[in-house]
Structures are given as C-alpha cells and as structure tokens.
mmCIF file with all atom_site columns, C-alpha atoms in Angstrom:
data_model
loop_
_atom_site.group_PDB
_atom_site.id
_atom_site.type_symbol
_atom_site.label_atom_id
_atom_site.label_alt_id
_atom_site.label_comp_id
_atom_site.label_asym_id
_atom_site.label_entity_id
_atom_site.label_seq_id
_atom_site.pdbx_PDB_ins_code
_atom_site.Cartn_x
_atom_site.Cartn_y
_atom_site.Cartn_z
_atom_site.occupancy
_atom_site.B_iso_or_equiv
_atom_site.pdbx_formal_charge
_atom_site.auth_seq_id
_atom_site.auth_comp_id
_atom_site.auth_asym_id
_atom_site.auth_atom_id
_atom_site.pdbx_PDB_model_num
ATOM 1   C CA . MET A 1 1   ? 102.516 79.335  91.291  1.00 72.00 ? 1   MET A CA 1
ATOM 2   C CA . SER A 1 2   ? 99.512  81.033  93.545  1.00 85.00 ? 2   SER A CA 1
ATOM 3   C CA . ILE A 1 3   ? 99.197  80.800  97.143  1.00 89.00 ? 3   ILE A CA 1
ATOM 4   C CA . TRP A 1 4   ? 95.961  81.869  99.245  1.00 93.00 ? 4   TRP A CA 1
ATOM 5   C CA . TRP A 1 5   ? 95.308  81.915  102.832 1.00 94.00 ? 5   TRP A CA 1
ATOM 6   C CA . SER A 1 6   ? 92.841  83.290  105.235 1.00 96.00 ? 6   SER A CA 1
ATOM 7   C CA . LEU A 1 7   ? 93.135  83.341  108.719 1.00 95.00 ? 7   LEU A CA 1
ATOM 8   C CA . HIS A 1 8   ? 90.321  84.223  111.469 1.00 95.00 ? 8   HIS A CA 1
ATOM 9   C CA . LEU A 1 9   ? 92.307  85.297  114.490 1.00 95.00 ? 9   LEU A CA 1
ATOM 10  C CA . ARG A 1 10  ? 90.975  86.332  117.903 1.00 94.00 ? 10  ARG A CA 1
ATOM 11  C CA . ARG A 1 11  ? 91.331  89.782  118.955 1.00 93.00 ? 11  ARG A CA 1
ATOM 12  C CA . GLU A 1 12  ? 94.308  89.707  121.218 1.00 93.00 ? 12  GLU A CA 1
ATOM 13  C CA . ALA A 1 13  ? 98.118  90.392  120.986 1.00 94.00 ? 13  ALA A CA 1
ATOM 14  C CA . ALA A 1 14  ? 99.076  87.205  120.718 1.00 96.00 ? 14  ALA A CA 1
ATOM 15  C CA . SER A 1 15  ? 97.422  86.739  117.196 1.00 96.00 ? 15  SER A CA 1
ATOM 16  C CA . VAL A 1 16  ? 99.581  89.968  115.819 1.00 96.00 ? 16  VAL A CA 1
ATOM 17  C CA . PRO A 1 17  ? 103.108 87.796  115.892 1.00 97.00 ? 17  PRO A CA 1
ATOM 18  C CA . LEU A 1 18  ? 101.278 84.436  114.780 1.00 97.00 ? 18  LEU A CA 1
ATOM 19  C CA . ALA A 1 19  ? 100.052 85.903  111.346 1.00 97.00 ? 19  ALA A CA 1
ATOM 20  C CA . ARG A 1 20  ? 103.357 87.791  110.944 1.00 97.00 ? 20  ARG A CA 1
ATOM 21  C CA . ARG A 1 21  ? 104.975 84.420  111.243 1.00 97.00 ? 21  ARG A CA 1
ATOM 22  C CA . LEU A 1 22  ? 102.853 82.585  108.759 1.00 95.00 ? 22  LEU A CA 1
ATOM 23  C CA . LEU A 1 23  ? 103.017 85.130  106.335 1.00 96.00 ? 23  LEU A CA 1
ATOM 24  C CA . LEU A 1 24  ? 106.800 85.034  106.602 1.00 96.00 ? 24  LEU A CA 1
ATOM 25  C CA . GLY A 1 25  ? 107.146 81.217  106.738 1.00 95.00 ? 25  GLY A CA 1
ATOM 26  C CA . THR A 1 26  ? 105.014 81.149  103.585 1.00 93.00 ? 26  THR A CA 1
ATOM 27  C CA . MET A 1 27  ? 107.104 83.722  101.860 1.00 94.00 ? 27  MET A CA 1
ATOM 28  C CA . GLU A 1 28  ? 110.316 81.947  102.423 1.00 94.00 ? 28  GLU A CA 1
ATOM 29  C CA . THR A 1 29  ? 109.242 78.757  101.490 1.00 93.00 ? 29  THR A CA 1
ATOM 30  C CA . ALA A 1 30  ? 107.784 79.968  98.219  1.00 92.00 ? 30  ALA A CA 1
ATOM 31  C CA . GLY A 1 31  ? 111.455 81.850  97.549  1.00 93.00 ? 31  GLY A CA 1
ATOM 32  C CA . VAL A 1 32  ? 110.212 85.568  98.420  1.00 94.00 ? 32  VAL A CA 1
ATOM 33  C CA . ASP A 1 33  ? 113.316 87.363  98.687  1.00 95.00 ? 33  ASP A CA 1
ATOM 34  C CA . PRO A 1 34  ? 113.980 88.324  102.443 1.00 96.00 ? 34  PRO A CA 1
ATOM 35  C CA . ASP A 1 35  ? 113.420 91.989  101.996 1.00 96.00 ? 35  ASP A CA 1
ATOM 36  C CA . THR A 1 36  ? 110.385 92.047  100.504 1.00 96.00 ? 36  THR A CA 1
ATOM 37  C CA . SER A 1 37  ? 109.141 89.426  103.103 1.00 96.00 ? 37  SER A CA 1
ATOM 38  C CA . TYR A 1 38  ? 110.022 91.350  105.892 1.00 97.00 ? 38  TYR A CA 1
ATOM 39  C CA . ASP A 1 39  ? 108.506 94.797  104.552 1.00 97.00 ? 39  ASP A CA 1
ATOM 40  C CA . LEU A 1 40  ? 105.073 92.615  104.070 1.00 97.00 ? 40  LEU A CA 1
ATOM 41  C CA . SER A 1 41  ? 105.084 91.306  107.454 1.00 97.00 ? 41  SER A CA 1
ATOM 42  C CA . LEU A 1 42  ? 105.734 94.567  109.379 1.00 97.00 ? 42  LEU A CA 1
ATOM 43  C CA . ALA A 1 43  ? 102.831 95.968  107.459 1.00 97.00 ? 43  ALA A CA 1
ATOM 44  C CA . LEU A 1 44  ? 100.857 92.982  108.339 1.00 98.00 ? 44  LEU A CA 1
ATOM 45  C CA . GLY A 1 45  ? 102.007 93.230  112.057 1.00 97.00 ? 45  GLY A CA 1
ATOM 46  C CA . GLU A 1 46  ? 100.846 96.925  111.980 1.00 96.00 ? 46  GLU A CA 1
ATOM 47  C CA . ALA A 1 47  ? 97.515  96.351  110.553 1.00 96.00 ? 47  ALA A CA 1
ATOM 48  C CA . CYS A 1 48  ? 96.687  93.373  112.742 1.00 96.00 ? 48  CYS A CA 1
ATOM 49  C CA . ALA A 1 49  ? 97.666  95.326  115.673 1.00 94.00 ? 49  ALA A CA 1
ATOM 50  C CA . ASN A 1 50  ? 95.417  98.122  114.620 1.00 92.00 ? 50  ASN A CA 1
ATOM 51  C CA . ALA A 1 51  ? 92.667  95.629  114.368 1.00 92.00 ? 51  ALA A CA 1
ATOM 52  C CA . VAL A 1 52  ? 93.672  94.210  117.720 1.00 93.00 ? 52  VAL A CA 1
ATOM 53  C CA . GLU A 1 53  ? 93.322  97.752  119.430 1.00 89.00 ? 53  GLU A CA 1
ATOM 54  C CA . HIS A 1 54  ? 90.505  99.391  117.590 1.00 81.00 ? 54  HIS A CA 1
ATOM 55  C CA . ALA A 1 55  ? 87.709  96.832  116.577 1.00 74.00 ? 55  ALA A CA 1
ATOM 56  C CA . GLY A 1 56  ? 85.781  97.818  119.681 1.00 70.00 ? 56  GLY A CA 1
ATOM 57  C CA . GLU A 1 57  ? 84.127  96.132  121.841 1.00 71.00 ? 57  GLU A CA 1
ATOM 58  C CA . GLY A 1 58  ? 81.839  93.029  121.203 1.00 68.00 ? 58  GLY A CA 1
ATOM 59  C CA . SER A 1 59  ? 84.164  92.235  118.219 1.00 74.00 ? 59  SER A CA 1
ATOM 60  C CA . ALA A 1 60  ? 86.115  89.039  119.161 1.00 85.00 ? 60  ALA A CA 1
ATOM 61  C CA . GLU A 1 61  ? 87.921  88.351  115.747 1.00 90.00 ? 61  GLU A CA 1
ATOM 62  C CA . PHE A 1 62  ? 89.469  89.617  113.079 1.00 94.00 ? 62  PHE A CA 1
ATOM 63  C CA . ARG A 1 63  ? 90.414  88.131  109.441 1.00 95.00 ? 63  ARG A CA 1
ATOM 64  C CA . VAL A 1 64  ? 93.810  88.092  107.631 1.00 97.00 ? 64  VAL A CA 1
ATOM 65  C CA . THR A 1 65  ? 93.450  87.414  104.127 1.00 97.00 ? 65  THR A CA 1
ATOM 66  C CA . ALA A 1 66  ? 96.915  87.220  101.712 1.00 97.00 ? 66  ALA A CA 1
ATOM 67  C CA . TYR A 1 67  ? 96.948  86.435  97.980  1.00 95.00 ? 67  TYR A CA 1
ATOM 68  C CA . LEU A 1 68  ? 100.997 85.764  96.342  1.00 92.00 ? 68  LEU A CA 1
ATOM 69  C CA . ASP A 1 69  ? 100.147 85.679  92.917  1.00 89.00 ? 69  ASP A CA 1
ATOM 70  C CA . GLY A 1 70  ? 103.201 86.019  90.164  1.00 86.00 ? 70  GLY A CA 1
ATOM 71  C CA . GLU A 1 71  ? 104.583 89.158  90.879  1.00 91.00 ? 71  GLU A CA 1
ATOM 72  C CA . LYS A 1 72  ? 102.289 90.714  93.768  1.00 95.00 ? 72  LYS A CA 1
ATOM 73  C CA . CYS A 1 73  ? 101.278 89.981  97.283  1.00 96.00 ? 73  CYS A CA 1
ATOM 74  C CA . ARG A 1 74  ? 98.084  91.327  98.304  1.00 97.00 ? 74  ARG A CA 1
ATOM 75  C CA . ILE A 1 75  ? 97.164  91.328  102.187 1.00 98.00 ? 75  ILE A CA 1
ATOM 76  C CA . GLU A 1 76  ? 93.771  92.451  103.693 1.00 97.00 ? 76  GLU A CA 1
ATOM 77  C CA . VAL A 1 77  ? 93.089  92.880  107.409 1.00 96.00 ? 77  VAL A CA 1
ATOM 78  C CA . ALA A 1 78  ? 89.038  93.055  108.083 1.00 93.00 ? 78  ALA A CA 1
ATOM 79  C CA . ASP A 1 79  ? 87.766  93.637  111.350 1.00 91.00 ? 79  ASP A CA 1
ATOM 80  C CA . SER A 1 80  ? 84.275  94.240  112.557 1.00 84.00 ? 80  SER A CA 1
ATOM 81  C CA . GLY A 1 81  ? 84.349  97.285  114.741 1.00 79.00 ? 81  GLY A CA 1
ATOM 82  C CA . PRO A 1 82  ? 83.045  100.757 114.279 1.00 77.00 ? 82  PRO A CA 1
ATOM 83  C CA . GLY A 1 83  ? 85.613  101.425 111.181 1.00 80.00 ? 83  GLY A CA 1
ATOM 84  C CA . PHE A 1 84  ? 87.503  104.497 110.128 1.00 80.00 ? 84  PHE A CA 1
ATOM 85  C CA . PRO A 1 85  ? 85.839  108.047 110.698 1.00 77.00 ? 85  PRO A CA 1
ATOM 86  C CA . GLN A 1 86  ? 83.869  109.363 107.805 1.00 71.00 ? 86  GLN A CA 1
ATOM 87  C CA . GLU A 1 87  ? 84.514  112.553 106.799 1.00 57.00 ? 87  GLU A CA 1
ATOM 88  C CA . PRO A 1 88  ? 82.075  114.147 104.078 1.00 43.00 ? 88  PRO A CA 1
ATOM 89  C CA . ALA A 1 89  ? 83.584  114.163 100.579 1.00 37.00 ? 89  ALA A CA 1
ATOM 90  C CA . CYS A 1 90  ? 86.786  113.022 102.219 1.00 40.00 ? 90  CYS A CA 1
ATOM 91  C CA . SER A 1 91  ? 88.835  109.760 101.485 1.00 47.00 ? 91  SER A CA 1
ATOM 92  C CA . ILE A 1 92  ? 90.779  108.072 104.391 1.00 49.00 ? 92  ILE A CA 1
ATOM 93  C CA . THR A 1 93  ? 94.265  109.112 104.339 1.00 52.00 ? 93  THR A CA 1
ATOM 94  C CA . THR A 1 94  ? 97.213  109.403 106.691 1.00 52.00 ? 94  THR A CA 1
ATOM 95  C CA . ASN A 1 95  ? 98.673  112.852 105.048 1.00 51.00 ? 95  ASN A CA 1
ATOM 96  C CA . THR A 1 96  ? 97.426  114.464 108.077 1.00 48.00 ? 96  THR A CA 1
ATOM 97  C CA . VAL A 1 97  ? 99.109  112.618 110.699 1.00 50.00 ? 97  VAL A CA 1
ATOM 98  C CA . PRO A 1 98  ? 101.863 114.190 112.219 1.00 51.00 ? 98  PRO A CA 1
ATOM 99  C CA . VAL A 1 99  ? 104.744 112.169 112.288 1.00 54.00 ? 99  VAL A CA 1
ATOM 100 C CA . ASP A 1 100 ? 105.352 112.410 115.768 1.00 55.00 ? 100 ASP A CA 1
ATOM 101 C CA . ALA A 1 101 ? 101.517 111.551 116.771 1.00 52.00 ? 101 ALA A CA 1
ATOM 102 C CA . GLU A 1 102 ? 100.696 108.910 119.025 1.00 58.00 ? 102 GLU A CA 1
ATOM 103 C CA . SER A 1 103 ? 97.732  107.315 116.965 1.00 60.00 ? 103 SER A CA 1
ATOM 104 C CA . GLY A 1 104 ? 98.339  106.686 113.357 1.00 63.00 ? 104 GLY A CA 1
ATOM 105 C CA . ARG A 1 105 ? 101.817 106.082 112.947 1.00 79.00 ? 105 ARG A CA 1
ATOM 106 C CA . GLY A 1 106 ? 101.005 102.247 111.804 1.00 87.00 ? 106 GLY A CA 1
ATOM 107 C CA . LEU A 1 107 ? 98.842  103.382 109.123 1.00 88.00 ? 107 LEU A CA 1
ATOM 108 C CA . ARG A 1 108 ? 101.620 105.762 107.797 1.00 91.00 ? 108 ARG A CA 1
ATOM 109 C CA . LEU A 1 109 ? 104.383 102.827 108.086 1.00 93.00 ? 109 LEU A CA 1
ATOM 110 C CA . ILE A 1 110 ? 101.976 100.548 105.913 1.00 95.00 ? 110 ILE A CA 1
ATOM 111 C CA . GLU A 1 111 ? 101.844 103.199 103.499 1.00 95.00 ? 111 GLU A CA 1
ATOM 112 C CA . GLU A 1 112 ? 105.911 103.484 103.413 1.00 95.00 ? 112 GLU A CA 1
ATOM 113 C CA . LEU A 1 113 ? 106.224 99.577  103.039 1.00 96.00 ? 113 LEU A CA 1
ATOM 114 C CA . ALA A 1 114 ? 103.520 98.848  100.664 1.00 97.00 ? 114 ALA A CA 1
ATOM 115 C CA . ASP A 1 115 ? 103.194 99.598  97.011  1.00 97.00 ? 115 ASP A CA 1
ATOM 116 C CA . HIS A 1 116 ? 99.384  100.599 97.075  1.00 96.00 ? 116 HIS A CA 1
ATOM 117 C CA . VAL A 1 117 ? 97.116  100.882 100.157 1.00 96.00 ? 117 VAL A CA 1
ATOM 118 C CA . HIS A 1 118 ? 93.619  101.288 100.745 1.00 94.00 ? 118 HIS A CA 1
ATOM 119 C CA . PHE A 1 119 ? 92.002  101.580 104.047 1.00 91.00 ? 119 PHE A CA 1
ATOM 120 C CA . GLY A 1 120 ? 88.094  101.741 104.431 1.00 89.00 ? 120 GLY A CA 1
ATOM 121 C CA . ASN A 1 121 ? 85.135  100.308 106.132 1.00 87.00 ? 121 ASN A CA 1
ATOM 122 C CA . ARG A 1 122 ? 83.440  97.048  105.064 1.00 80.00 ? 122 ARG A CA 1
ATOM 123 C CA . ALA A 1 123 ? 79.949  97.816  103.266 1.00 76.00 ? 123 ALA A CA 1
ATOM 124 C CA . GLY A 1 124 ? 77.066  96.948  105.199 1.00 72.00 ? 124 GLY A CA 1
ATOM 125 C CA . ARG A 1 125 ? 78.490  95.058  107.893 1.00 70.00 ? 125 ARG A CA 1
ATOM 126 C CA . GLY A 1 126 ? 80.641  97.675  109.743 1.00 78.00 ? 126 GLY A CA 1
ATOM 127 C CA . GLY A 1 127 ? 84.567  97.030  110.538 1.00 87.00 ? 127 GLY A CA 1
ATOM 128 C CA . ALA A 1 128 ? 87.751  98.560  109.023 1.00 90.00 ? 128 ALA A CA 1
ATOM 129 C CA . VAL A 1 129 ? 89.450  97.027  106.005 1.00 92.00 ? 129 VAL A CA 1
ATOM 130 C CA . VAL A 1 130 ? 93.166  97.874  105.622 1.00 95.00 ? 130 VAL A CA 1
ATOM 131 C CA . SER A 1 131 ? 94.332  96.467  102.125 1.00 96.00 ? 131 SER A CA 1
ATOM 132 C CA . PHE A 1 132 ? 97.765  96.742  100.401 1.00 97.00 ? 132 PHE A CA 1
ATOM 133 C CA . ASP A 1 133 ? 99.802  95.009  97.957  1.00 96.00 ? 133 ASP A CA 1
ATOM 134 C CA . LYS A 1 134 ? 103.681 95.043  97.230  1.00 97.00 ? 134 LYS A CA 1
ATOM 135 C CA . ILE A 1 135 ? 105.186 93.847  93.990  1.00 96.00 ? 135 ILE A CA 1
ATOM 136 C CA . VAL A 1 136 ? 107.151 90.789  95.063  1.00 94.00 ? 136 VAL A CA 1
ATOM 137 C CA . LYS A 1 137 ? 110.645 90.007  94.356  1.00 93.00 ? 137 LYS A CA 1
ATOM 138 C CA . TRP A 1 138 ? 112.060 86.401  94.210  1.00 93.00 ? 138 TRP A CA 1
ATOM 139 C CA . ARG A 1 139 ? 115.261 84.930  95.490  1.00 92.00 ? 139 ARG A CA 1
ATOM 140 C CA . PRO A 1 140 ? 117.238 83.295  92.509  1.00 90.00 ? 140 PRO A CA 1
ATOM 141 C CA . ASP A 1 141 ? 116.582 79.779  93.641  1.00 89.00 ? 141 ASP A CA 1
ATOM 142 C CA . ALA A 1 142 ? 113.075 80.299  93.772  1.00 88.00 ? 142 ALA A CA 1
ATOM 143 C CA . PRO A 1 143 ? 110.726 77.083  94.013  1.00 82.00 ? 143 PRO A CA 1
ATOM 144 C CA . VAL A 1 144 ? 108.213 79.290  91.657  1.00 67.00 ? 144 VAL A CA 1
ATOM 145 C CA . ALA A 1 145 ? 111.059 79.634  89.097  1.00 52.00 ? 145 ALA A CA 1
ATOM 146 C CA . LEU A 1 146 ? 111.415 76.267  88.126  1.00 46.00 ? 146 LEU A CA 1
ATOM 147 C CA . THR A 1 147 ? 107.511 76.011  87.220  1.00 51.00 ? 147 THR A CA 1
ATOM 148 C CA . THR A 1 148 ? 107.636 79.226  85.207  1.00 46.00 ? 148 THR A CA 1
#
C-alpha cells in the first residue's frame, strides 16, 4: 500500500498542529506503530514551525508532502522564504549548533527522530526544503499487512 498527500498551508502557527494531526491520523488508519508515528509527527511539527517562523516576508504559505510506502515514510516541508544560509563548500549541518542554542534546536531534533535528513534550498525558486524519512514499524493488526 502506498499513501501520498500534499498540503499547501498558510504560514501561521495554527497550521503546525493541523499538519501533525493529519499525519498522525493517516498513520493510525494505515496501522503504523504509534512510536514511529509520534517520532515523525514531532519531526514534522519542528519542520513546519521552522517554515512558519523563518520563511520571510511575502511568503504566505508553505507545502508539506508525505509519502508512506511499504517500509518507509518520507516527509518534505518546503517554503518560499530566503532559504538556508549558504556557506562556500559547506553543506547545511546542525553539528555546530550548541545544544543550549536558542535557534537550530528543531533541526537537531529532526535529525535525532528521523533515519535520513536533508536540509537544502529550492533550486531556482528560493526557499528552504527540509526532507526526512524513517523506516516504518507496523502494528501487528495493520490493514496494510492484509494486502501484502
């Protein structure tokens, strides 16, 4: 079974719990293990909060796309703001963010909750993209188990 959805959300605080609830509901219905669902929803909340806070003036919305396919869930949050700072010959990383820093903790949290994470900028259009995926654990009674 594959499930795919994409949302265009207003860049406002109320959009963050909306995205989390939709993801949690989808995963519960599909039969994803609650611990996996919670980790992904928390990471999604952090990525959405970053889009709401940092997307910049003139950016009224952001996009959330989620793919649940077999053993993996991939989530992408994209905005049309200024994007991540570009340092020459350097990839975006949170390794240099102090644990007690006021900014950047959400990105560190996403890295801890997901299996693979990519922070980047949208090519040609501007804006930041945070994508992450996690191997999915299924409940024993998952409806998906009936179709495989």
